GROMACS .gro file of C-alpha atoms in nm:
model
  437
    1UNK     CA    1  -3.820   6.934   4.807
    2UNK     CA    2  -3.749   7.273   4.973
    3UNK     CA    3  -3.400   7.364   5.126
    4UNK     CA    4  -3.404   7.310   5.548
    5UNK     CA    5  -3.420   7.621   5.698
    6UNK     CA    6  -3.143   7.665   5.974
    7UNK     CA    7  -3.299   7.537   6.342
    8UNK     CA    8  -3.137   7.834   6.521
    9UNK     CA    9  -3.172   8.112   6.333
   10UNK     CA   10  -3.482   8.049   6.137
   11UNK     CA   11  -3.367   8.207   5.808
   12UNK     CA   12  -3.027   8.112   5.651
   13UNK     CA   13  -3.019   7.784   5.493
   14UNK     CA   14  -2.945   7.429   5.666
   15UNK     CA   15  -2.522   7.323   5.531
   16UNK     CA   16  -2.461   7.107   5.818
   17UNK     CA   17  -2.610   6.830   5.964
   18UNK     CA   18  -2.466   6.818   6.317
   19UNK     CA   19  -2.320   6.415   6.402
   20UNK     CA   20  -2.424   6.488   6.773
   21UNK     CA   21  -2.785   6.523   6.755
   22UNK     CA   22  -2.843   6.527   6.390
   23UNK     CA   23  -2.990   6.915   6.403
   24UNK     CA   24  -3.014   7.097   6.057
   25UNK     CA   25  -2.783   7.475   6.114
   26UNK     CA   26  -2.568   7.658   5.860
   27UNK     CA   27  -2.241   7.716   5.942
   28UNK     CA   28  -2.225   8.095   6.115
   29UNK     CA   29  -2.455   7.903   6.393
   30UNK     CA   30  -2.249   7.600   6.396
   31UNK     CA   31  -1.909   7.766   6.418
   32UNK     CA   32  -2.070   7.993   6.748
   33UNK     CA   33  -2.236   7.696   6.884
   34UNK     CA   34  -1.907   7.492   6.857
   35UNK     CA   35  -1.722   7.805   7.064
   36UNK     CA   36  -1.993   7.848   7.288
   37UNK     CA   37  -1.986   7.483   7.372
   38UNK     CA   38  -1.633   7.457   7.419
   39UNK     CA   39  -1.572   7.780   7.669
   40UNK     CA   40  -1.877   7.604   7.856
   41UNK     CA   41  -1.678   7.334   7.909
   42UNK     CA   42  -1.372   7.547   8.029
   43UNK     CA   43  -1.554   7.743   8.232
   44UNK     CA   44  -1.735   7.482   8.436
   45UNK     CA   45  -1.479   7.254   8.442
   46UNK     CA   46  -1.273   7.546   8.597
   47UNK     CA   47  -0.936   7.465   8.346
   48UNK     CA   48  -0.773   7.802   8.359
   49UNK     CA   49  -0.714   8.093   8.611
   50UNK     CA   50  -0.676   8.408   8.503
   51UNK     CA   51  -0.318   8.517   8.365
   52UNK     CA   52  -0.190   8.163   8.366
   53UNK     CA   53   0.033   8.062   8.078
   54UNK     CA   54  -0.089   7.763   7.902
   55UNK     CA   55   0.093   7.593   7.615
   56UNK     CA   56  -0.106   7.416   7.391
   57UNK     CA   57   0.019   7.122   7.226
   58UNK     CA   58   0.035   7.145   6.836
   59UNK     CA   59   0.129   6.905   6.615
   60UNK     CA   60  -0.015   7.065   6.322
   61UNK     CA   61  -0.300   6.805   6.271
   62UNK     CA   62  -0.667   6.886   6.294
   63UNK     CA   63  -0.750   6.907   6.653
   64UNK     CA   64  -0.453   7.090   6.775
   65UNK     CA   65  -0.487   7.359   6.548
   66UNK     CA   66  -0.871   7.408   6.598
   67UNK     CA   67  -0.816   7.388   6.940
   68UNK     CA   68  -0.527   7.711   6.887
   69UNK     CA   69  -0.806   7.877   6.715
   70UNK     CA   70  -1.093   7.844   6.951
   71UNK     CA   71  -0.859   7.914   7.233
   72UNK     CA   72  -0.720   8.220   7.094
   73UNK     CA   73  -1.048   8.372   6.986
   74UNK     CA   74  -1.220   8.257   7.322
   75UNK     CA   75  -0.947   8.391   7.517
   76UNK     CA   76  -0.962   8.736   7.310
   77UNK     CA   77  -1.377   8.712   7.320
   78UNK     CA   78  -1.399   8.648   7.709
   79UNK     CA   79  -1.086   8.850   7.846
   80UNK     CA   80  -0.946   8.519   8.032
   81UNK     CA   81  -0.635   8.663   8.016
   82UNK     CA   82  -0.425   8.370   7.903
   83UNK     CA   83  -0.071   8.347   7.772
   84UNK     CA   84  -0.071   8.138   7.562
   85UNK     CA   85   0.205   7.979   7.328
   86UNK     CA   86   0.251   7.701   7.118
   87UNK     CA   87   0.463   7.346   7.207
   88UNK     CA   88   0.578   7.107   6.944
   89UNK     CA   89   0.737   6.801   6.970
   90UNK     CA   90   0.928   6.698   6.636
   91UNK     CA   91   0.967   6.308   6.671
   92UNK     CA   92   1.203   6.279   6.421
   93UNK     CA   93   0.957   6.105   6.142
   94UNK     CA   94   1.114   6.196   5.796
   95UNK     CA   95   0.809   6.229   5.548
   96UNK     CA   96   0.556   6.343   5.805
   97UNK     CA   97   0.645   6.527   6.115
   98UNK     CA   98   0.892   6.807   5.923
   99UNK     CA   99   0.617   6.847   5.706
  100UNK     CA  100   0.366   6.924   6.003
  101UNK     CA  101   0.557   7.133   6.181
  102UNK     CA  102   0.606   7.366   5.888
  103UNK     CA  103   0.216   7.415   5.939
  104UNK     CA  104   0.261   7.493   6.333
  105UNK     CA  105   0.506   7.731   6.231
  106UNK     CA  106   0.290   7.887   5.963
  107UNK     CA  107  -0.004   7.896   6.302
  108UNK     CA  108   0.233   8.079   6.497
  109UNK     CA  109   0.277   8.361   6.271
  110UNK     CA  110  -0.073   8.366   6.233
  111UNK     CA  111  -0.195   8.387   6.558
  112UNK     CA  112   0.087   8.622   6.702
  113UNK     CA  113   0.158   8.305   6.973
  114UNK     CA  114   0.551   8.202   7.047
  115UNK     CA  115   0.685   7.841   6.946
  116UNK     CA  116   0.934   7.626   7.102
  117UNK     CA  117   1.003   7.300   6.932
  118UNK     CA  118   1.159   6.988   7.131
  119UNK     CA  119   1.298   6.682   7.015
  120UNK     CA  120   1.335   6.303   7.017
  121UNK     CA  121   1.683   6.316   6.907
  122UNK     CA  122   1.797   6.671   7.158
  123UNK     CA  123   1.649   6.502   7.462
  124UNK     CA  124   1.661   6.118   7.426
  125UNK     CA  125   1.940   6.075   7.139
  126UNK     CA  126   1.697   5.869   6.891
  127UNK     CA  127   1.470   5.936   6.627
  128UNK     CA  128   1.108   5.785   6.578
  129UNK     CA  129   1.333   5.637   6.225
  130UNK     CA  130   1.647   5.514   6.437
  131UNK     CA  131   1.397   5.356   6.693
  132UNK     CA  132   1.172   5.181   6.428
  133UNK     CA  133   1.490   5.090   6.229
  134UNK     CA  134   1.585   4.920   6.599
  135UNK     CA  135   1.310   4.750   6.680
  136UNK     CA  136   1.063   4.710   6.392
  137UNK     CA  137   0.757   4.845   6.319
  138UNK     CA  138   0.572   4.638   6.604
  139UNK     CA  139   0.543   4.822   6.905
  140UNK     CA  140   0.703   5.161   6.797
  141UNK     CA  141   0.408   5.345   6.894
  142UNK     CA  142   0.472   5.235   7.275
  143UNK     CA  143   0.822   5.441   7.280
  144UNK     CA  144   0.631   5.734   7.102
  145UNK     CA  145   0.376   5.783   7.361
  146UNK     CA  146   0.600   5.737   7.660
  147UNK     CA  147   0.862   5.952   7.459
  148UNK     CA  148   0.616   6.275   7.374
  149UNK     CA  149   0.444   6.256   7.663
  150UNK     CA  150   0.753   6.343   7.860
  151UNK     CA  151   0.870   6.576   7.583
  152UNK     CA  152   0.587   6.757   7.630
  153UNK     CA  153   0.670   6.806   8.012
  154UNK     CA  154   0.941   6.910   7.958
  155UNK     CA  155   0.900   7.145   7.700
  156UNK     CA  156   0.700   7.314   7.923
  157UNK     CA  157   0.956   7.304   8.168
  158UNK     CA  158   1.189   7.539   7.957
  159UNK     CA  159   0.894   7.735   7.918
  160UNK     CA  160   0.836   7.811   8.272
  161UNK     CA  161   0.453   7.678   8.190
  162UNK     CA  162   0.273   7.460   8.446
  163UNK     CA  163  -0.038   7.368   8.231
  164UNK     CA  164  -0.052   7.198   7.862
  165UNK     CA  165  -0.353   7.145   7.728
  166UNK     CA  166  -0.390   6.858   7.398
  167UNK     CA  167  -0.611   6.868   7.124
  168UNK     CA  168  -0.785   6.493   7.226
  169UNK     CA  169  -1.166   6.470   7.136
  170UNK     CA  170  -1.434   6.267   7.215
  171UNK     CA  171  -1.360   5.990   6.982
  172UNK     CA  172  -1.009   5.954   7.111
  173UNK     CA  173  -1.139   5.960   7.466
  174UNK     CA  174  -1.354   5.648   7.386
  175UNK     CA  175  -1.121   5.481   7.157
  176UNK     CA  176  -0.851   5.474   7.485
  177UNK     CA  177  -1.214   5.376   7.726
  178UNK     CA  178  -1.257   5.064   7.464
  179UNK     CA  179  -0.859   4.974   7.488
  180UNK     CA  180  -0.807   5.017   7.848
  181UNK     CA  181  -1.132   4.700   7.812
  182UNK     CA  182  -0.973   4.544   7.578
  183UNK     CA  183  -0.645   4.502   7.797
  184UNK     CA  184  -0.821   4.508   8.169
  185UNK     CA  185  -0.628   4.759   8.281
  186UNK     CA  186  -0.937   4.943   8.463
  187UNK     CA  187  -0.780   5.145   8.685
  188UNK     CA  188  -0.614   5.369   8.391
  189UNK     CA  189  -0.977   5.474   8.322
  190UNK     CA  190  -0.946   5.750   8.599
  191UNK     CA  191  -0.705   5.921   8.379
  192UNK     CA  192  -0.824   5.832   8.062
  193UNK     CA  193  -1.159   5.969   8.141
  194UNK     CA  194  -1.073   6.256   8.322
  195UNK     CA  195  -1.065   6.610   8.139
  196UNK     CA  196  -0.773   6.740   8.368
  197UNK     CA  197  -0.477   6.481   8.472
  198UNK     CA  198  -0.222   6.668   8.744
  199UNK     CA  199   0.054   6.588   8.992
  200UNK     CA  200  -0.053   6.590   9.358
  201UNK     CA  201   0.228   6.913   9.326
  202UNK     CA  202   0.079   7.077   9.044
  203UNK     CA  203  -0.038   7.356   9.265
  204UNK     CA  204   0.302   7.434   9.365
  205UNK     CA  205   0.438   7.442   9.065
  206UNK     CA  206   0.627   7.747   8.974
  207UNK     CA  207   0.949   7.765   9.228
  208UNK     CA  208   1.079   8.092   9.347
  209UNK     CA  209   1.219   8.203   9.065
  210UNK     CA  210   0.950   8.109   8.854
  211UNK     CA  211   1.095   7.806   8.734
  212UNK     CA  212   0.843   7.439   8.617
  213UNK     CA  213   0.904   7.161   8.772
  214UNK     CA  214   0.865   6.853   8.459
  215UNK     CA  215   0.682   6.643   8.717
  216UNK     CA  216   0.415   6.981   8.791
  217UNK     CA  217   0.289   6.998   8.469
  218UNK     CA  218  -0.107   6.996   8.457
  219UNK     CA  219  -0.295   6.828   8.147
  220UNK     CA  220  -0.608   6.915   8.044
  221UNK     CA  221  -0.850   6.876   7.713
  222UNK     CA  222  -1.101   7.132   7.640
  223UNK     CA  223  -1.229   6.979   7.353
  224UNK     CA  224  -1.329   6.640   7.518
  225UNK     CA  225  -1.705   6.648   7.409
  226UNK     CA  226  -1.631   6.739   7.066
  227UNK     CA  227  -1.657   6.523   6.804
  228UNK     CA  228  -1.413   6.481   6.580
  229UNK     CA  229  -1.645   6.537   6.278
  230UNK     CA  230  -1.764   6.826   6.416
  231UNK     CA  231  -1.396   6.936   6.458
  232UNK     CA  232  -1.344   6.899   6.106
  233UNK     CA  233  -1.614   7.067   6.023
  234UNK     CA  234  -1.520   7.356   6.229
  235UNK     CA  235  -1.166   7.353   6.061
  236UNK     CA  236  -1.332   7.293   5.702
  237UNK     CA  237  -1.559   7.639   5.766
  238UNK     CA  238  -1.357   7.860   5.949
  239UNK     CA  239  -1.067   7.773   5.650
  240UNK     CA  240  -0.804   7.660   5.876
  241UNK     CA  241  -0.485   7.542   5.721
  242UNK     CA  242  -0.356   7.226   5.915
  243UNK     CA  243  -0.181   6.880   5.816
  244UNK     CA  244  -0.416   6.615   5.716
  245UNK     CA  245  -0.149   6.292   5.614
  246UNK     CA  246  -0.155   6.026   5.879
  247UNK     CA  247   0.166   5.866   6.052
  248UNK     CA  248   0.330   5.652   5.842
  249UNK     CA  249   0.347   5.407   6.166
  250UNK     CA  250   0.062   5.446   6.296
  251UNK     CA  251  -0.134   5.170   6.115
  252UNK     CA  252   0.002   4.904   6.316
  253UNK     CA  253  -0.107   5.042   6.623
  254UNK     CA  254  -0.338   4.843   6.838
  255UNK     CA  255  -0.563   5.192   6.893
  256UNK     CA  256  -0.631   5.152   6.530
  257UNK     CA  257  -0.891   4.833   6.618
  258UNK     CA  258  -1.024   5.037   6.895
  259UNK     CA  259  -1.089   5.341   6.625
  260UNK     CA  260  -1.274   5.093   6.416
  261UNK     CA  261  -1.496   4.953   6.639
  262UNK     CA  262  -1.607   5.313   6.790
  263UNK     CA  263  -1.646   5.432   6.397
  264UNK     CA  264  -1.930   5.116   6.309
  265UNK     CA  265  -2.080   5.254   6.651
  266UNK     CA  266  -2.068   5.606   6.501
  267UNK     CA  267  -2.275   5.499   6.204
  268UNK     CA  268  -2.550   5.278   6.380
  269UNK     CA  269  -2.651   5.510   6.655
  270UNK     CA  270  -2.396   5.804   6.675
  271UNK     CA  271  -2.450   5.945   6.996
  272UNK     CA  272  -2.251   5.577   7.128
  273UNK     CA  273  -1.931   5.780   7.132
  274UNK     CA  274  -2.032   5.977   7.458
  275UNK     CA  275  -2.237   5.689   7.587
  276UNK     CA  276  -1.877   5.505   7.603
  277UNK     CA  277  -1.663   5.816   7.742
  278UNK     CA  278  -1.953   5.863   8.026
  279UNK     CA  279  -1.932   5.481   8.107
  280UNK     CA  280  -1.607   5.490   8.109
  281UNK     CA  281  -1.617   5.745   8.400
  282UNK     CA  282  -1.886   5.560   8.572
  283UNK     CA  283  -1.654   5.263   8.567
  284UNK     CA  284  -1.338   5.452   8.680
  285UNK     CA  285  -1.511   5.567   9.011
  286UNK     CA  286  -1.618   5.145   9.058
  287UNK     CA  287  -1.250   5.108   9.073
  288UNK     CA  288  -1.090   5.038   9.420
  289UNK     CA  289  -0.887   5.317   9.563
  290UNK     CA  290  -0.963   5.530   9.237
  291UNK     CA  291  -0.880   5.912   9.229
  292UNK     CA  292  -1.154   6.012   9.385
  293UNK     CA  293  -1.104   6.399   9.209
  294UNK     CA  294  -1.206   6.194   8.908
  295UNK     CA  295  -1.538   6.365   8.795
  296UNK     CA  296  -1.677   6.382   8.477
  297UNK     CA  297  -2.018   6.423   8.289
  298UNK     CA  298  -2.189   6.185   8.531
  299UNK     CA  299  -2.078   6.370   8.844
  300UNK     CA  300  -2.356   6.577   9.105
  301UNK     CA  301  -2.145   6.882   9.143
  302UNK     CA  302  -2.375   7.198   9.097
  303UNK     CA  303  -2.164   7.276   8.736
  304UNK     CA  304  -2.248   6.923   8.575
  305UNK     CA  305  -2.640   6.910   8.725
  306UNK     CA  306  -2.818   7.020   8.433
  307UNK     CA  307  -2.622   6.835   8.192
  308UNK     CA  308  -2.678   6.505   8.416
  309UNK     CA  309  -3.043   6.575   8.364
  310UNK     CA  310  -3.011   6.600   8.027
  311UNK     CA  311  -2.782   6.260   8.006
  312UNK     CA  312  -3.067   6.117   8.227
  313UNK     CA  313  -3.356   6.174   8.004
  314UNK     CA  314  -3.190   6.078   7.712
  315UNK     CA  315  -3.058   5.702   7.880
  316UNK     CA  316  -2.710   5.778   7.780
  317UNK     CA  317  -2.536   5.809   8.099
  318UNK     CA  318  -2.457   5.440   8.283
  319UNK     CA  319  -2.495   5.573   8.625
  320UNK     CA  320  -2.839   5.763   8.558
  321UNK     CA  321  -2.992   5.490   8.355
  322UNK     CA  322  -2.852   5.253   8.605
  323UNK     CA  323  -2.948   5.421   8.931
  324UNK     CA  324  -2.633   5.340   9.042
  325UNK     CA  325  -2.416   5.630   9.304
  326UNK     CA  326  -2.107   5.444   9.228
  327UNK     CA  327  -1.841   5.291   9.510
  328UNK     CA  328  -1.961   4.949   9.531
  329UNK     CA  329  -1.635   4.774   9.419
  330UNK     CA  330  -1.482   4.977   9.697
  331UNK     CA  331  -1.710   4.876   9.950
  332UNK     CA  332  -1.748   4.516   9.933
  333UNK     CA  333  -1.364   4.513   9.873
  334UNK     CA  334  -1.333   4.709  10.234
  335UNK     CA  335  -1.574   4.493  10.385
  336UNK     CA  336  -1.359   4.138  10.280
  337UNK     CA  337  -1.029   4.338  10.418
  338UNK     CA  338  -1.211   4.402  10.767
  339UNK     CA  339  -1.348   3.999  10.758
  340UNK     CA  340  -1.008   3.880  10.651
  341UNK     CA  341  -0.814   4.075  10.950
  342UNK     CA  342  -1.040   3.970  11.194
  343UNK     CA  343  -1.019   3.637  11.065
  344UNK     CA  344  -0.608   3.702  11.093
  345UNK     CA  345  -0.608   3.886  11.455
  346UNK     CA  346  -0.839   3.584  11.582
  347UNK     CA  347  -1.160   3.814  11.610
  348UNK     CA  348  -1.346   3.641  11.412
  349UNK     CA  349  -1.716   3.562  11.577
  350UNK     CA  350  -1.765   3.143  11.620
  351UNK     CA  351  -2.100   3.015  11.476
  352UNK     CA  352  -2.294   2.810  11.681
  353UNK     CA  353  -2.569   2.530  11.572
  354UNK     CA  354  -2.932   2.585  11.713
  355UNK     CA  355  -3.022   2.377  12.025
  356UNK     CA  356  -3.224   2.078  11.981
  357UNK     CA  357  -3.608   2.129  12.062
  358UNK     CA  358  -3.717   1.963  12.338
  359UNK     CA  359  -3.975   1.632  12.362
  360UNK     CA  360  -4.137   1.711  12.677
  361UNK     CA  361  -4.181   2.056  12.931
  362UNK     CA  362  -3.862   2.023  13.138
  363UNK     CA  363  -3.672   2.242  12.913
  364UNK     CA  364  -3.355   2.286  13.163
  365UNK     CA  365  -3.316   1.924  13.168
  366UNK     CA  366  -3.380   1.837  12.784
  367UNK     CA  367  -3.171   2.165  12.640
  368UNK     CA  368  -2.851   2.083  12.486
  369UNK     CA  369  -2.579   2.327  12.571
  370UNK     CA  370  -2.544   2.543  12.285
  371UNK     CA  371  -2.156   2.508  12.398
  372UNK     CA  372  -2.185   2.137  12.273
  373UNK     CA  373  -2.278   2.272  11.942
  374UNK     CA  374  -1.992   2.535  11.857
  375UNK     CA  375  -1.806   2.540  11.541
  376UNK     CA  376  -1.432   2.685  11.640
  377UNK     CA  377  -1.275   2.830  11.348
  378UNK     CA  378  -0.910   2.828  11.293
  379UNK     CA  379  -0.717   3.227  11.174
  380UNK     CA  380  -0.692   3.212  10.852
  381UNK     CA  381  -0.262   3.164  10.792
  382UNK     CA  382  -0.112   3.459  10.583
  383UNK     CA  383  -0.006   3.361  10.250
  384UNK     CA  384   0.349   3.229  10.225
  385UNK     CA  385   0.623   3.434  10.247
  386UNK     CA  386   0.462   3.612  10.570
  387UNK     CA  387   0.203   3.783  10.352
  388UNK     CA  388  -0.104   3.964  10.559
  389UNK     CA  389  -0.417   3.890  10.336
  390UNK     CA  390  -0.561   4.206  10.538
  391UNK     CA  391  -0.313   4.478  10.311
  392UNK     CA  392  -0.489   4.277   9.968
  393UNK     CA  393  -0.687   4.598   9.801
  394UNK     CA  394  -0.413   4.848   9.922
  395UNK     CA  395  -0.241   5.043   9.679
  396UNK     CA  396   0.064   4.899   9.613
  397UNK     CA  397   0.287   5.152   9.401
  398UNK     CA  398   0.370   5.538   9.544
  399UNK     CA  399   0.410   5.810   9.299
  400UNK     CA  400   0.772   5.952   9.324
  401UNK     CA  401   1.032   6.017   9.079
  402UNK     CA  402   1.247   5.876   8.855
  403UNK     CA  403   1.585   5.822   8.996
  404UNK     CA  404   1.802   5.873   8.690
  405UNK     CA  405   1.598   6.164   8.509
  406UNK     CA  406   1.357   6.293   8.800
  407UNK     CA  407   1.051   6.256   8.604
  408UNK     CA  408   0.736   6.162   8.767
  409UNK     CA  409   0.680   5.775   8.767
  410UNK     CA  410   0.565   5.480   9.044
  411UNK     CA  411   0.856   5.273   9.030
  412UNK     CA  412   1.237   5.356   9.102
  413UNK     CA  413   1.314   5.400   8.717
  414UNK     CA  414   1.062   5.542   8.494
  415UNK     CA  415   0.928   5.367   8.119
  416UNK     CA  416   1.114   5.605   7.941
  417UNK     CA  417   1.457   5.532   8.095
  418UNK     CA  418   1.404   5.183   8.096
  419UNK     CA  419   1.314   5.188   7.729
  420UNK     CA  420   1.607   5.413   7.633
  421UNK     CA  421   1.794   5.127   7.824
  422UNK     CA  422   1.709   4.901   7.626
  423UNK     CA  423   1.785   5.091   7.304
  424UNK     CA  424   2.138   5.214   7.411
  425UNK     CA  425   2.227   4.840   7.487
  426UNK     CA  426   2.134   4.743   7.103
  427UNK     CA  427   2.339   5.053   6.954
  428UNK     CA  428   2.691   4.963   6.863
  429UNK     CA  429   2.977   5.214   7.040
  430UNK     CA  430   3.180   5.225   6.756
  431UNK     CA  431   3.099   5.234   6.379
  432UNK     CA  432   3.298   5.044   6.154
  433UNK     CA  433   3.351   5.213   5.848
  434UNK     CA  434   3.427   4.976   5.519
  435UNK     CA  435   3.697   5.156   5.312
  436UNK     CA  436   3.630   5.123   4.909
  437UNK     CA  437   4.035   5.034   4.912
   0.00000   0.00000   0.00000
């Protein structure tokens, strides 16, 4: 059987056969298509402005540094005019992370882009090891998300950098759609789903001396349609060196059941992975009182029109195939507020029963008085404790701050504080040293 000829160029050979739609291309076309794709997601997802310093998040893994590459040659290709720089977070795993970041700080010398390293231990006091030697090796990964995620913030706060962008993919994206199911915590799915997460402040986030506020830090993920085969492959052809061992933790995580189930997808039918990121939008504007800035693939702005057509013919997007415009959740819940305050003010309209037909022509004499017939109907009672059932649906939580460490957060005390709470409490104040005497 004769070699494939590449489908875009029409005379190298076929290496790759692309996981997304399965088209025959050697590698020069895949490597461009993979760039081109990627800066036309930046560009009509509007991530940057020009001149705006960006730290990208590298751990050393796969996706961060493909995502240093692309940026850095897109940025150099299209004159964006970025500045960028590179932000670690070392989370204190012996065996793994000091490993990784020796290959973020081999990236930084080769791309010519500044590092700053934070860590666990220099901003909380504890090591990923001290925490898992604390509590086990259930639930560990719940302090290490809440833990980078603010190191990350603010990392770029000593940077003076109001935008980080992470390497997540597609896969990940759907793998954190499928758990936010798993758990029912739909309204997450607005920032799950969403290719740029921001405070309502982020816009005002340098101060007048330049400084970053740690709650103004914008998130983004330009590589949120990529596949993460595809994003090996990229890394595999363009040589990059980057860190390939996994966490030694991270098998007990519960996103490791979610990874499975989106990888047997993968293999039946493997365009599933963006069918389950675009429902997951679709669901995420269902939601009640949902961020309504919330816009992804399935959205009719003018920059995501032709790919909605494309989603459309194809069946993969929920809302297209569904012929569903989203909101309906938030309507009928708005419509059982109004009923149930009308029901609480005493507005609420009294039914009354037909009148009686008559036997014979005298109508006025033979009609029963519809007044006869009325059904009153009581207020509904609040629940107890003085509760209106009108405010049900309302949001409940306001964003604010965190009143011990001023990071962003809905309640008075953010996770991270109350989890380092709970560490400190378990950590002797003295240590009692045995003599060999």
């Amino acid at each position: 059987m004769p070699p494939h000829t590449c489908e875009i160029c029409k005379t190298a050979r076929a290496q790759i056969v692309r996981p997304k739609n399965h088209a025959r291309i050697c590698a020069p076309c895949f490597t461009a298509i993979f760039e081109d794709e990627t800066a036309e997601t930046i560009i009509s997802t509007k991530l940057f402005e020009r001149g705006e310093k960006v730290a990208i998040g590298a751990s050393g893994g796969k996706d961060s540094t493909v995502l240093a590459s692309v940026l850095k040659t897109l940025n150099d290709r299209y004159d964006w005019g970025l500045d960028l720089v590179l932000l670690s977070v070392d989370e204190g795993i012996t065996g793994y992370r000091d490993h990784s970041l020796e290959a973020v700080k081999r990236h930084s010398a080769q791309y010519n882009l500044p590092l700053k390293i934070v860590s666990y231990a220099e901003l909380y006091g504890w090591s990923m090891d001290q925490v898992v030697a604390q509590i086990g090796k259930k639930g560990n990964c719940t302090y290490c998300g809440v833990f980078r995620r603010q190191a990350l913030d603010r990392g770029a706060s000593m940077l003076g950098v109001g935008h980080v962008v992470t390497g997540h993919n597609a896969d990940d994206v759907a793998e954190t759609v499928l758990m936010n199911l798993l758990r029912g915590d739909l309204p997450r799915l607005g920032r799950a789903t969403s290719i740029i997460t921001s405070t309502p402040s982020a816009k005002a986030a340098t101060g007048k001396h330049g400084e970053v506020g740690i709650t103004n830090v914008k998130r983004s993920k330009p590589l949120m349609y990529a596949y993460e085969k595809e994003i090996v492959l990229y890394a595999h052809h363009k040589k990059l060196d980057y860190f390939s061992t996994e966490c030694l933790y991270s098998p007990e995580a519960f996103r490791g059941s979610a990874r499975t189930l989106i990888k047997n997808l993968e293999r039946i039918r493997p365009e599933s992975i963006l069918d389950v990121v675009r429902s997951g939008i679709d669901m995420a504007k269902l939601v009640p009182n949902a961020d309504a800035s919330n816009k992804g693939a399935c959205s009719s702005d003018a920059a995501t029109v032709a790919k909605g057509a494309e989603d459309e013919a194809a069946g993969g997007c929920g809302t297209a195939a569904g012929g569903s415009s989203g909101g309906e959740m938030a309507a009928m819940e708005k419509r059982l507020r109004e009923d149930e305050a009308a029901a609480t003010n005493g507005a609420e309209t009294e039914i009354k029963a037909p009148a009686k037909p008559t036997t014979n022509g005298d109508d006025a004499a033979q009609a029963i008085d519809a007044t006869q017939n009325t059904v009153p109907l009581r207020p509904k009672k609040g629940k107890r404790g003085g509760e209106n059932p009108g405010n049900r649906g309302k949001p409940k939580q306001t964003l604010g701050s965190c009143e011990r460490c001023g990071y962003l957060s809905s309640q008075a005390v953010c996770k991270a504080c109350v989890l380092l709470e709970g560490l400190n409490k378990a950590r002797p104040r003295t240590e009692i040293e045995v003599s060999g005497g």
